[in-house]
Short mmCIF file of N, CA and C in Angstrom, two decimals:
data_model
loop_
_atom_site.label_atom_id
_atom_site.label_comp_id
_atom_site.label_asym_id
_atom_site.label_seq_id
_atom_site.Cartn_x
_atom_site.Cartn_y
_atom_site.Cartn_z
N UNK W 32 11.18 162.59 61.58
CA UNK W 32 12.57 162.70 62.01
C UNK W 32 13.11 161.31 62.28
N UNK W 33 14.41 161.18 62.25
CA UNK W 33 15.04 159.89 62.54
C UNK W 33 16.37 160.14 63.24
N UNK W 34 16.83 159.13 63.92
CA UNK W 34 18.11 159.20 64.61
C UNK W 34 19.06 158.22 63.94
N UNK W 35 20.21 158.70 63.56
CA UNK W 35 21.20 157.82 62.94
C UNK W 35 22.30 157.58 63.95
N UNK W 36 22.52 156.32 64.24
CA UNK W 36 23.60 155.97 65.17
C UNK W 36 24.94 155.94 64.43
N UNK W 37 25.97 156.22 65.16
CA UNK W 37 27.32 156.16 64.62
C UNK W 37 27.62 154.71 64.25
N UNK W 38 28.29 154.52 63.13
CA UNK W 38 28.66 153.18 62.71
C UNK W 38 29.60 152.52 63.71
N UNK W 39 29.48 151.21 63.82
CA UNK W 39 30.32 150.49 64.78
C UNK W 39 31.76 150.38 64.33
N UNK W 40 31.96 150.09 63.05
CA UNK W 40 33.33 149.95 62.58
C UNK W 40 33.50 150.61 61.22
N UNK W 41 34.67 151.19 61.06
CA UNK W 41 35.05 151.83 59.81
C UNK W 41 36.40 151.26 59.40
N UNK W 42 36.67 151.38 58.12
CA UNK W 42 37.99 150.97 57.65
C UNK W 42 38.46 151.94 56.57
N UNK W 43 39.76 152.10 56.50
CA UNK W 43 40.35 152.90 55.43
C UNK W 43 40.48 151.98 54.22
N UNK W 44 39.82 152.36 53.13
CA UNK W 44 39.90 151.51 51.93
C UNK W 44 40.87 152.10 50.90
N UNK W 45 41.24 153.36 51.08
CA UNK W 45 42.20 153.98 50.16
C UNK W 45 42.92 155.09 50.90
N UNK W 46 44.25 155.16 50.68
CA UNK W 46 45.06 156.23 51.26
C UNK W 46 45.85 156.90 50.15
N UNK W 47 45.86 158.21 50.18
CA UNK W 47 46.72 158.97 49.29
C UNK W 47 47.52 159.93 50.16
N UNK W 48 48.83 159.77 50.14
CA UNK W 48 49.72 160.59 50.96
C UNK W 48 50.74 161.22 50.03
N UNK W 49 50.74 162.53 49.96
CA UNK W 49 51.64 163.24 49.06
C UNK W 49 52.52 164.18 49.89
N UNK W 50 53.83 163.95 49.82
CA UNK W 50 54.77 164.84 50.51
C UNK W 50 54.79 166.18 49.76
N UNK W 51 54.64 167.27 50.51
CA UNK W 51 54.64 168.61 49.91
C UNK W 51 56.05 168.88 49.37
N UNK W 52 56.16 169.16 48.07
CA UNK W 52 57.49 169.43 47.50
C UNK W 52 58.18 170.57 48.23
N UNK W 53 59.44 170.36 48.57
CA UNK W 53 60.22 171.40 49.26
C UNK W 53 60.04 171.43 50.77
N UNK W 54 59.14 170.60 51.31
CA UNK W 54 58.89 170.65 52.76
C UNK W 54 59.92 169.83 53.55
N UNK W 55 60.59 168.92 52.88
CA UNK W 55 61.57 168.07 53.59
C UNK W 55 62.82 168.89 53.90
N UNK W 56 63.16 168.89 55.18
CA UNK W 56 64.36 169.61 55.64
C UNK W 56 65.14 168.69 56.57
N UNK W 57 66.46 168.75 56.44
CA UNK W 57 67.33 168.03 57.36
C UNK W 57 68.25 169.03 58.03
N UNK W 58 68.45 168.83 59.32
CA UNK W 58 69.35 169.73 60.04
C UNK W 58 69.86 169.04 61.30
N UNK W 59 70.93 169.59 61.85
CA UNK W 59 71.49 169.09 63.11
C UNK W 59 71.22 170.12 64.19
N UNK W 60 70.91 169.61 65.38
CA UNK W 60 70.56 170.51 66.47
C UNK W 60 70.83 169.82 67.81
N UNK W 61 71.00 170.64 68.84
CA UNK W 61 71.11 170.09 70.20
C UNK W 61 69.76 170.17 70.92
N UNK W 62 68.70 170.45 70.15
CA UNK W 62 67.35 170.53 70.71
C UNK W 62 66.98 169.22 71.41
N UNK W 63 66.59 169.32 72.67
CA UNK W 63 66.22 168.14 73.44
C UNK W 63 67.40 167.43 74.08
N UNK W 64 68.61 167.84 73.75
CA UNK W 64 69.81 167.18 74.29
C UNK W 64 70.28 167.88 75.57
N UNK W 65 70.77 167.09 76.48
CA UNK W 65 71.30 167.62 77.73
C UNK W 65 72.81 167.54 77.78
N UNK W 66 73.36 167.97 78.90
CA UNK W 66 74.80 167.90 79.16
C UNK W 66 74.98 167.15 80.47
N UNK W 67 75.92 166.21 80.49
CA UNK W 67 76.20 165.50 81.73
C UNK W 67 77.70 165.53 82.00
N UNK W 68 78.03 165.33 83.26
CA UNK W 68 79.43 165.23 83.66
C UNK W 68 79.68 163.80 84.12
N UNK W 69 80.77 163.21 83.63
CA UNK W 69 81.13 161.85 84.00
C UNK W 69 82.47 161.88 84.72
N UNK W 70 82.55 161.21 85.88
CA UNK W 70 83.76 161.16 86.68
C UNK W 70 84.22 159.72 86.83
N UNK W 71 85.46 159.48 86.44
CA UNK W 71 86.06 158.16 86.66
C UNK W 71 87.17 158.31 87.69
N UNK W 72 86.90 157.90 88.91
CA UNK W 72 87.86 158.05 90.00
C UNK W 72 88.65 156.77 90.23
N UNK W 73 88.65 155.88 89.23
CA UNK W 73 89.35 154.60 89.39
C UNK W 73 90.63 154.61 88.55
N UNK W 74 91.43 153.57 88.71
CA UNK W 74 92.69 153.45 87.97
C UNK W 74 92.52 152.75 86.62
N UNK W 75 91.28 152.40 86.27
CA UNK W 75 91.00 151.74 85.00
C UNK W 75 90.03 152.57 84.17
N UNK W 76 90.24 152.54 82.86
CA UNK W 76 89.27 153.18 81.96
C UNK W 76 87.98 152.36 82.04
N UNK W 77 86.85 153.05 81.99
CA UNK W 77 85.59 152.31 82.03
C UNK W 77 84.53 152.98 81.16
N UNK W 78 83.62 152.12 80.65
CA UNK W 78 82.50 152.63 79.88
C UNK W 78 81.47 153.20 80.84
N UNK W 79 80.99 154.40 80.51
CA UNK W 79 79.98 155.04 81.35
C UNK W 79 78.81 155.43 80.46
N UNK W 80 77.62 155.27 80.99
CA UNK W 80 76.40 155.49 80.20
C UNK W 80 76.14 156.97 79.95
N UNK W 81 75.75 157.27 78.70
CA UNK W 81 75.44 158.64 78.29
C UNK W 81 74.01 158.78 77.75
N UNK W 82 73.21 157.73 77.87
CA UNK W 82 71.86 157.70 77.32
C UNK W 82 71.01 158.88 77.78
N UNK W 83 71.21 159.32 79.01
CA UNK W 83 70.36 160.38 79.58
C UNK W 83 70.49 161.71 78.82
N UNK W 84 71.56 161.88 78.06
CA UNK W 84 71.72 163.10 77.26
C UNK W 84 70.54 163.28 76.31
N UNK W 85 70.00 162.16 75.81
CA UNK W 85 68.96 162.20 74.77
C UNK W 85 67.55 161.94 75.30
N UNK W 86 67.36 161.99 76.61
CA UNK W 86 66.06 161.61 77.20
C UNK W 86 64.92 162.56 76.80
N UNK W 87 65.23 163.80 76.44
CA UNK W 87 64.19 164.76 76.07
C UNK W 87 64.04 164.93 74.56
N UNK W 88 64.73 164.11 73.78
CA UNK W 88 64.60 164.17 72.32
C UNK W 88 63.33 163.42 71.94
N UNK W 89 62.50 164.05 71.11
CA UNK W 89 61.20 163.47 70.76
C UNK W 89 61.00 163.37 69.26
N UNK W 90 60.28 162.33 68.88
CA UNK W 90 59.72 162.19 67.55
C UNK W 90 58.35 162.87 67.59
N UNK W 91 57.99 163.63 66.56
CA UNK W 91 56.71 164.35 66.54
C UNK W 91 55.91 163.96 65.30
N UNK W 92 54.63 163.66 65.52
CA UNK W 92 53.67 163.44 64.45
C UNK W 92 52.47 164.33 64.75
N UNK W 93 52.01 165.09 63.75
CA UNK W 93 50.89 166.00 64.00
C UNK W 93 49.91 165.99 62.83
N UNK W 94 48.67 165.62 63.13
CA UNK W 94 47.59 165.62 62.14
C UNK W 94 46.68 166.82 62.37
N UNK W 95 46.33 167.50 61.27
CA UNK W 95 45.32 168.56 61.32
C UNK W 95 44.40 168.38 60.11
N UNK W 96 43.17 168.84 60.26
CA UNK W 96 42.22 168.77 59.16
C UNK W 96 41.10 169.79 59.40
N UNK W 97 40.59 170.34 58.32
CA UNK W 97 39.43 171.23 58.41
C UNK W 97 38.14 170.46 58.20
N UNK W 98 38.24 169.17 57.82
CA UNK W 98 37.04 168.33 57.67
C UNK W 98 36.42 168.08 59.04
N UNK W 99 35.14 168.31 59.14
CA UNK W 99 34.44 168.23 60.42
C UNK W 99 34.57 166.86 61.10
N UNK W 100 34.48 165.79 60.36
CA UNK W 100 34.52 164.45 60.95
C UNK W 100 35.84 163.73 60.72
N UNK W 101 36.91 164.46 60.52
CA UNK W 101 38.20 163.87 60.18
C UNK W 101 38.70 162.89 61.24
N UNK W 102 38.36 163.13 62.50
CA UNK W 102 38.89 162.28 63.56
C UNK W 102 37.82 161.52 64.33
N UNK W 103 36.56 161.79 64.06
CA UNK W 103 35.48 161.16 64.84
C UNK W 103 35.13 159.75 64.36
N UNK W 104 35.57 159.34 63.20
CA UNK W 104 35.23 158.01 62.67
C UNK W 104 36.05 156.90 63.31
N UNK W 105 37.15 157.25 63.95
CA UNK W 105 38.01 156.22 64.56
C UNK W 105 37.26 155.53 65.69
N UNK W 106 37.42 154.21 65.77
CA UNK W 106 36.73 153.44 66.79
C UNK W 106 37.43 153.50 68.14
N UNK W 107 38.73 153.68 68.13
CA UNK W 107 39.47 153.81 69.38
C UNK W 107 40.41 154.99 69.25
N UNK W 108 40.59 155.73 70.35
CA UNK W 108 41.53 156.84 70.28
C UNK W 108 42.94 156.29 70.03
N UNK W 109 43.73 157.06 69.36
CA UNK W 109 45.13 156.70 69.08
C UNK W 109 45.26 155.42 68.25
N UNK W 110 44.32 155.17 67.33
CA UNK W 110 44.45 154.02 66.43
C UNK W 110 45.67 154.24 65.54
N UNK W 111 46.42 153.17 65.33
CA UNK W 111 47.65 153.28 64.56
C UNK W 111 47.38 153.16 63.07
N UNK W 112 48.16 153.93 62.29
CA UNK W 112 48.01 153.95 60.85
C UNK W 112 49.40 154.11 60.23
N UNK W 113 49.65 153.41 59.13
CA UNK W 113 50.93 153.53 58.44
C UNK W 113 50.85 154.68 57.45
N UNK W 114 51.78 155.64 57.57
CA UNK W 114 51.73 156.84 56.74
C UNK W 114 52.86 156.94 55.72
N UNK W 115 53.59 155.88 55.49
CA UNK W 115 54.67 155.93 54.50
C UNK W 115 56.02 156.10 55.16
N UNK W 116 57.02 155.51 54.55
CA UNK W 116 58.35 155.52 55.15
C UNK W 116 59.15 156.73 54.69
N UNK W 117 60.26 156.95 55.38
CA UNK W 117 61.20 157.98 54.97
C UNK W 117 62.39 157.26 54.32
N UNK W 118 62.57 157.53 53.04
CA UNK W 118 63.69 156.98 52.29
C UNK W 118 64.69 158.09 52.01
N UNK W 119 65.96 157.74 52.14
CA UNK W 119 67.01 158.70 51.85
C UNK W 119 68.16 157.91 51.24
N UNK W 120 68.52 158.23 50.02
CA UNK W 120 69.59 157.53 49.30
C UNK W 120 69.33 156.02 49.26
N UNK W 121 68.08 155.62 49.08
CA UNK W 121 67.73 154.22 48.97
C UNK W 121 67.67 153.46 50.29
N UNK W 122 67.88 154.15 51.40
CA UNK W 122 67.87 153.52 52.72
C UNK W 122 66.62 153.99 53.48
N UNK W 123 65.94 153.05 54.15
CA UNK W 123 64.78 153.41 54.96
C UNK W 123 65.25 153.91 56.32
N UNK W 124 64.92 155.15 56.64
CA UNK W 124 65.31 155.75 57.92
C UNK W 124 64.18 155.71 58.94
N UNK W 125 62.97 155.59 58.45
CA UNK W 125 61.82 155.54 59.35
C UNK W 125 60.71 154.80 58.65
N UNK W 126 60.07 153.85 59.35
CA UNK W 126 58.97 153.09 58.79
C UNK W 126 58.16 152.52 59.95
N UNK W 127 57.21 153.31 60.44
CA UNK W 127 56.41 152.90 61.59
C UNK W 127 54.96 153.31 61.38
N UNK W 128 54.11 152.79 62.24
CA UNK W 128 52.74 153.27 62.31
C UNK W 128 52.70 154.42 63.32
N UNK W 129 51.77 155.35 63.10
CA UNK W 129 51.61 156.48 64.02
C UNK W 129 50.16 156.54 64.48
N UNK W 130 49.91 157.07 65.66
CA UNK W 130 48.52 157.23 66.11
C UNK W 130 47.81 158.27 65.25
N UNK W 131 46.67 157.90 64.70
CA UNK W 131 45.87 158.86 63.95
C UNK W 131 44.97 159.56 64.95
N UNK W 132 45.36 160.76 65.31
CA UNK W 132 44.57 161.56 66.26
C UNK W 132 44.84 163.02 65.97
N UNK W 133 43.89 163.83 66.35
CA UNK W 133 44.02 165.26 66.10
C UNK W 133 45.10 165.84 67.00
N UNK W 134 45.95 166.66 66.40
CA UNK W 134 46.97 167.34 67.18
C UNK W 134 48.30 166.60 67.17
N UNK W 135 49.10 166.95 68.14
CA UNK W 135 50.47 166.50 68.22
C UNK W 135 50.63 165.22 69.04
N UNK W 136 51.44 164.32 68.54
CA UNK W 136 51.80 163.09 69.26
C UNK W 136 53.32 163.10 69.41
N UNK W 137 53.79 162.87 70.63
CA UNK W 137 55.22 162.83 70.92
C UNK W 137 55.63 161.44 71.36
N UNK W 138 56.80 161.01 70.91
CA UNK W 138 57.34 159.72 71.33
C UNK W 138 58.83 159.90 71.58
N UNK W 139 59.34 159.27 72.62
CA UNK W 139 60.75 159.40 72.96
C UNK W 139 61.64 158.77 71.89
N UNK W 140 62.74 159.43 71.61
CA UNK W 140 63.74 158.91 70.68
C UNK W 140 64.45 157.70 71.28
N UNK W 141 64.75 157.77 72.57
CA UNK W 141 65.44 156.67 73.25
C UNK W 141 64.39 155.71 73.78
N UNK W 142 64.35 154.52 73.23
CA UNK W 142 63.39 153.49 73.65
C UNK W 142 63.94 152.77 74.87
N UNK W 143 63.04 152.10 75.59
CA UNK W 143 63.49 151.26 76.69
C UNK W 143 64.48 150.25 76.14
N UNK W 144 65.59 150.11 76.82
CA UNK W 144 66.61 149.17 76.37
C UNK W 144 67.69 149.83 75.54
N UNK W 145 67.45 151.07 75.06
CA UNK W 145 68.49 151.79 74.33
C UNK W 145 69.58 152.19 75.31
N UNK W 146 70.81 152.04 74.88
CA UNK W 146 71.91 152.38 75.77
C UNK W 146 73.07 152.91 74.95
N UNK W 147 73.62 154.04 75.39
CA UNK W 147 74.80 154.61 74.76
C UNK W 147 75.84 154.82 75.85
N UNK W 148 77.09 154.56 75.49
CA UNK W 148 78.17 154.68 76.45
C UNK W 148 79.37 155.36 75.80
N UNK W 149 80.25 155.87 76.67
CA UNK W 149 81.51 156.44 76.22
C UNK W 149 82.60 155.94 77.18
N UNK W 150 83.80 155.72 76.64
CA UNK W 150 84.92 155.25 77.45
C UNK W 150 85.56 156.45 78.15
N UNK W 151 85.63 156.37 79.48
CA UNK W 151 86.23 157.45 80.27
C UNK W 151 87.55 156.94 80.84
N UNK W 152 88.61 157.66 80.54
CA UNK W 152 89.96 157.28 80.98
C UNK W 152 90.07 157.38 82.50
N UNK W 153 91.07 156.69 83.09
CA UNK W 153 91.25 156.71 84.56
C UNK W 153 91.47 158.13 85.09
N UNK W 154 90.94 158.38 86.26
CA UNK W 154 91.10 159.66 86.97
C UNK W 154 90.78 160.86 86.07
N UNK W 155 89.67 160.75 85.37
CA UNK W 155 89.28 161.79 84.41
C UNK W 155 87.84 162.22 84.66
N UNK W 156 87.60 163.51 84.45
CA UNK W 156 86.25 164.07 84.46
C UNK W 156 86.01 164.66 83.08
N UNK W 157 84.90 164.28 82.47
CA UNK W 157 84.56 164.83 81.15
C UNK W 157 83.12 165.34 81.17
N UNK W 158 82.86 166.26 80.28
CA UNK W 158 81.49 166.75 80.05
C UNK W 158 81.07 166.22 78.69
N UNK W 159 79.84 165.73 78.62
CA UNK W 159 79.34 165.11 77.40
C UNK W 159 78.01 165.76 77.02
N UNK W 160 77.88 166.09 75.74
CA UNK W 160 76.62 166.65 75.24
C UNK W 160 76.21 165.87 74.00
N UNK W 161 75.09 166.23 73.43
CA UNK W 161 74.60 165.50 72.27
C UNK W 161 74.15 166.42 71.16
N UNK W 162 74.03 165.83 70.00
CA UNK W 162 73.51 166.52 68.83
C UNK W 162 72.68 165.51 68.04
N UNK W 163 71.57 165.95 67.50
CA UNK W 163 70.66 165.08 66.76
C UNK W 163 70.54 165.56 65.31
N UNK W 164 70.54 164.61 64.39
CA UNK W 164 70.19 164.91 63.00
C UNK W 164 68.69 164.71 62.87
N UNK W 165 67.96 165.77 62.53
CA UNK W 165 66.51 165.72 62.38
C UNK W 165 66.11 165.80 60.91
N UNK W 166 64.96 165.20 60.61
CA UNK W 166 64.33 165.37 59.32
C UNK W 166 62.89 165.79 59.58
N UNK W 167 62.45 166.85 58.92
CA UNK W 167 61.05 167.27 59.01
C UNK W 167 60.44 167.19 57.61
N UNK W 168 59.15 166.93 57.59
CA UNK W 168 58.42 166.92 56.32
C UNK W 168 56.95 167.19 56.58
N UNK W 169 56.25 167.57 55.52
CA UNK W 169 54.82 167.83 55.59
C UNK W 169 54.15 167.09 54.44
N UNK W 170 53.04 166.42 54.74
CA UNK W 170 52.33 165.65 53.72
C UNK W 170 50.85 166.05 53.72
N UNK W 171 50.26 166.02 52.55
CA UNK W 171 48.81 166.18 52.39
C UNK W 171 48.26 164.76 52.28
N UNK W 172 47.23 164.47 53.09
CA UNK W 172 46.66 163.12 53.04
C UNK W 172 45.17 163.18 52.71
N UNK W 173 44.72 162.13 52.02
CA UNK W 173 43.30 161.91 51.77
C UNK W 173 43.03 160.43 52.02
N UNK W 174 42.07 160.16 52.89
CA UNK W 174 41.66 158.79 53.18
C UNK W 174 40.23 158.61 52.69
N UNK W 175 39.97 157.48 52.08
CA UNK W 175 38.59 157.08 51.78
C UNK W 175 38.21 156.08 52.86
N UNK W 176 37.16 156.42 53.61
CA UNK W 176 36.71 155.63 54.76
C UNK W 176 35.41 154.93 54.39
N UNK W 177 35.26 153.68 54.83
CA UNK W 177 34.04 152.94 54.57
C UNK W 177 33.42 152.49 55.89
N UNK W 178 32.12 152.76 56.03
CA UNK W 178 31.36 152.25 57.16
C UNK W 178 31.09 150.78 56.84
N UNK W 179 31.63 149.89 57.67
CA UNK W 179 31.53 148.44 57.38
C UNK W 179 30.09 147.93 57.43
N UNK W 180 29.24 148.54 58.25
CA UNK W 180 27.85 148.05 58.33
C UNK W 180 27.01 148.54 57.16
N UNK W 181 27.09 149.83 56.83
CA UNK W 181 26.22 150.38 55.80
C UNK W 181 26.85 150.38 54.41
N UNK W 182 28.19 150.31 54.37
CA UNK W 182 28.88 150.38 53.08
C UNK W 182 29.10 151.81 52.61
N UNK W 183 28.60 152.81 53.36
CA UNK W 183 28.76 154.21 52.99
C UNK W 183 30.24 154.59 53.01
N UNK W 184 30.68 155.30 51.96
CA UNK W 184 32.07 155.74 51.86
C UNK W 184 32.12 157.26 51.88
N UNK W 185 33.20 157.78 52.48
CA UNK W 185 33.42 159.22 52.49
C UNK W 185 34.92 159.49 52.53
N UNK W 186 35.30 160.69 52.08
CA UNK W 186 36.70 161.09 52.07
C UNK W 186 36.97 162.11 53.17
N UNK W 187 38.16 162.01 53.74
CA UNK W 187 38.64 163.04 54.65
C UNK W 187 40.05 163.40 54.21
N UNK W 188 40.42 164.64 54.44
CA UNK W 188 41.77 165.05 54.06
C UNK W 188 42.31 166.02 55.09
N UNK W 189 43.61 166.21 55.05
CA UNK W 189 44.26 167.11 55.99
C UNK W 189 45.75 167.16 55.75
N UNK W 190 46.45 167.66 56.76
CA UNK W 190 47.89 167.83 56.70
C UNK W 190 48.52 167.00 57.82
N UNK W 191 49.59 166.32 57.49
CA UNK W 191 50.36 165.55 58.47
C UNK W 191 51.79 166.09 58.48
N UNK W 192 52.22 166.55 59.64
CA UNK W 192 53.60 167.04 59.79
C UNK W 192 54.36 166.05 60.65
N UNK W 193 55.63 165.90 60.33
CA UNK W 193 56.44 164.91 61.01
C UNK W 193 57.83 165.47 61.27
N UNK W 194 58.38 165.14 62.43
CA UNK W 194 59.76 165.48 62.78
C UNK W 194 60.39 164.22 63.35
N UNK W 195 61.44 163.74 62.68
CA UNK W 195 62.04 162.46 63.03
C UNK W 195 63.52 162.64 63.38
N UNK W 196 63.93 162.21 64.58
CA UNK W 196 65.36 162.16 64.88
C UNK W 196 65.97 160.99 64.10
N UNK W 197 66.93 161.27 63.24
CA UNK W 197 67.53 160.23 62.40
C UNK W 197 68.72 159.55 63.07
N UNK W 198 69.57 160.36 63.70
CA UNK W 198 70.78 159.81 64.32
C UNK W 198 71.26 160.76 65.42
N UNK W 199 72.09 160.22 66.28
CA UNK W 199 72.63 161.03 67.38
C UNK W 199 74.15 161.01 67.36
N UNK W 200 74.72 162.10 67.85
CA UNK W 200 76.18 162.23 67.98
C UNK W 200 76.45 162.62 69.42
N UNK W 201 77.40 161.92 70.05
CA UNK W 201 77.81 162.25 71.41
C UNK W 201 79.11 163.06 71.32
N UNK W 202 79.12 164.23 71.97
CA UNK W 202 80.29 165.11 71.93
C UNK W 202 80.92 165.19 73.32
N UNK W 203 82.22 165.04 73.34
CA UNK W 203 82.98 165.15 74.60
C UNK W 203 83.74 166.47 74.55
N UNK W 204 83.62 167.23 75.67
CA UNK W 204 84.38 168.49 75.73
C UNK W 204 84.88 168.73 77.14
#
């Protein structure tokens, strides 16, 4: 008998990411959006912050795989990996690395430093809500992984689902 220790480092030497035809959907929704009331009790119009409307809007990345070792080869949890950008009419709408981990990963749409405002007229109370344009897609992925110490290579595959907030609209009513 022998004991084989887990390799110290692995690297992805090949990635194949194929978007499932017909899986891309775009839609508008108030999902994750709140409603706030803004009061201007002064004699001057002023800009008032509306960022909190979008505080619960999330970007979602979800990896699943039936391969037994699909997630155990990573050296650190939540290692980042580039999974391909979202192009629409020749414009890049999303191009980031995502944590490669089993299950769902959520990230806030509003980053630190993001700020949205609306001009509120003097002696006025308004209610403000939001709407988000979302894009969802599903991709089949196959990675060829190499154990850097032994040189052993193996493939893993699975499904990656993504939901991306593309843009926001602030509504006054």
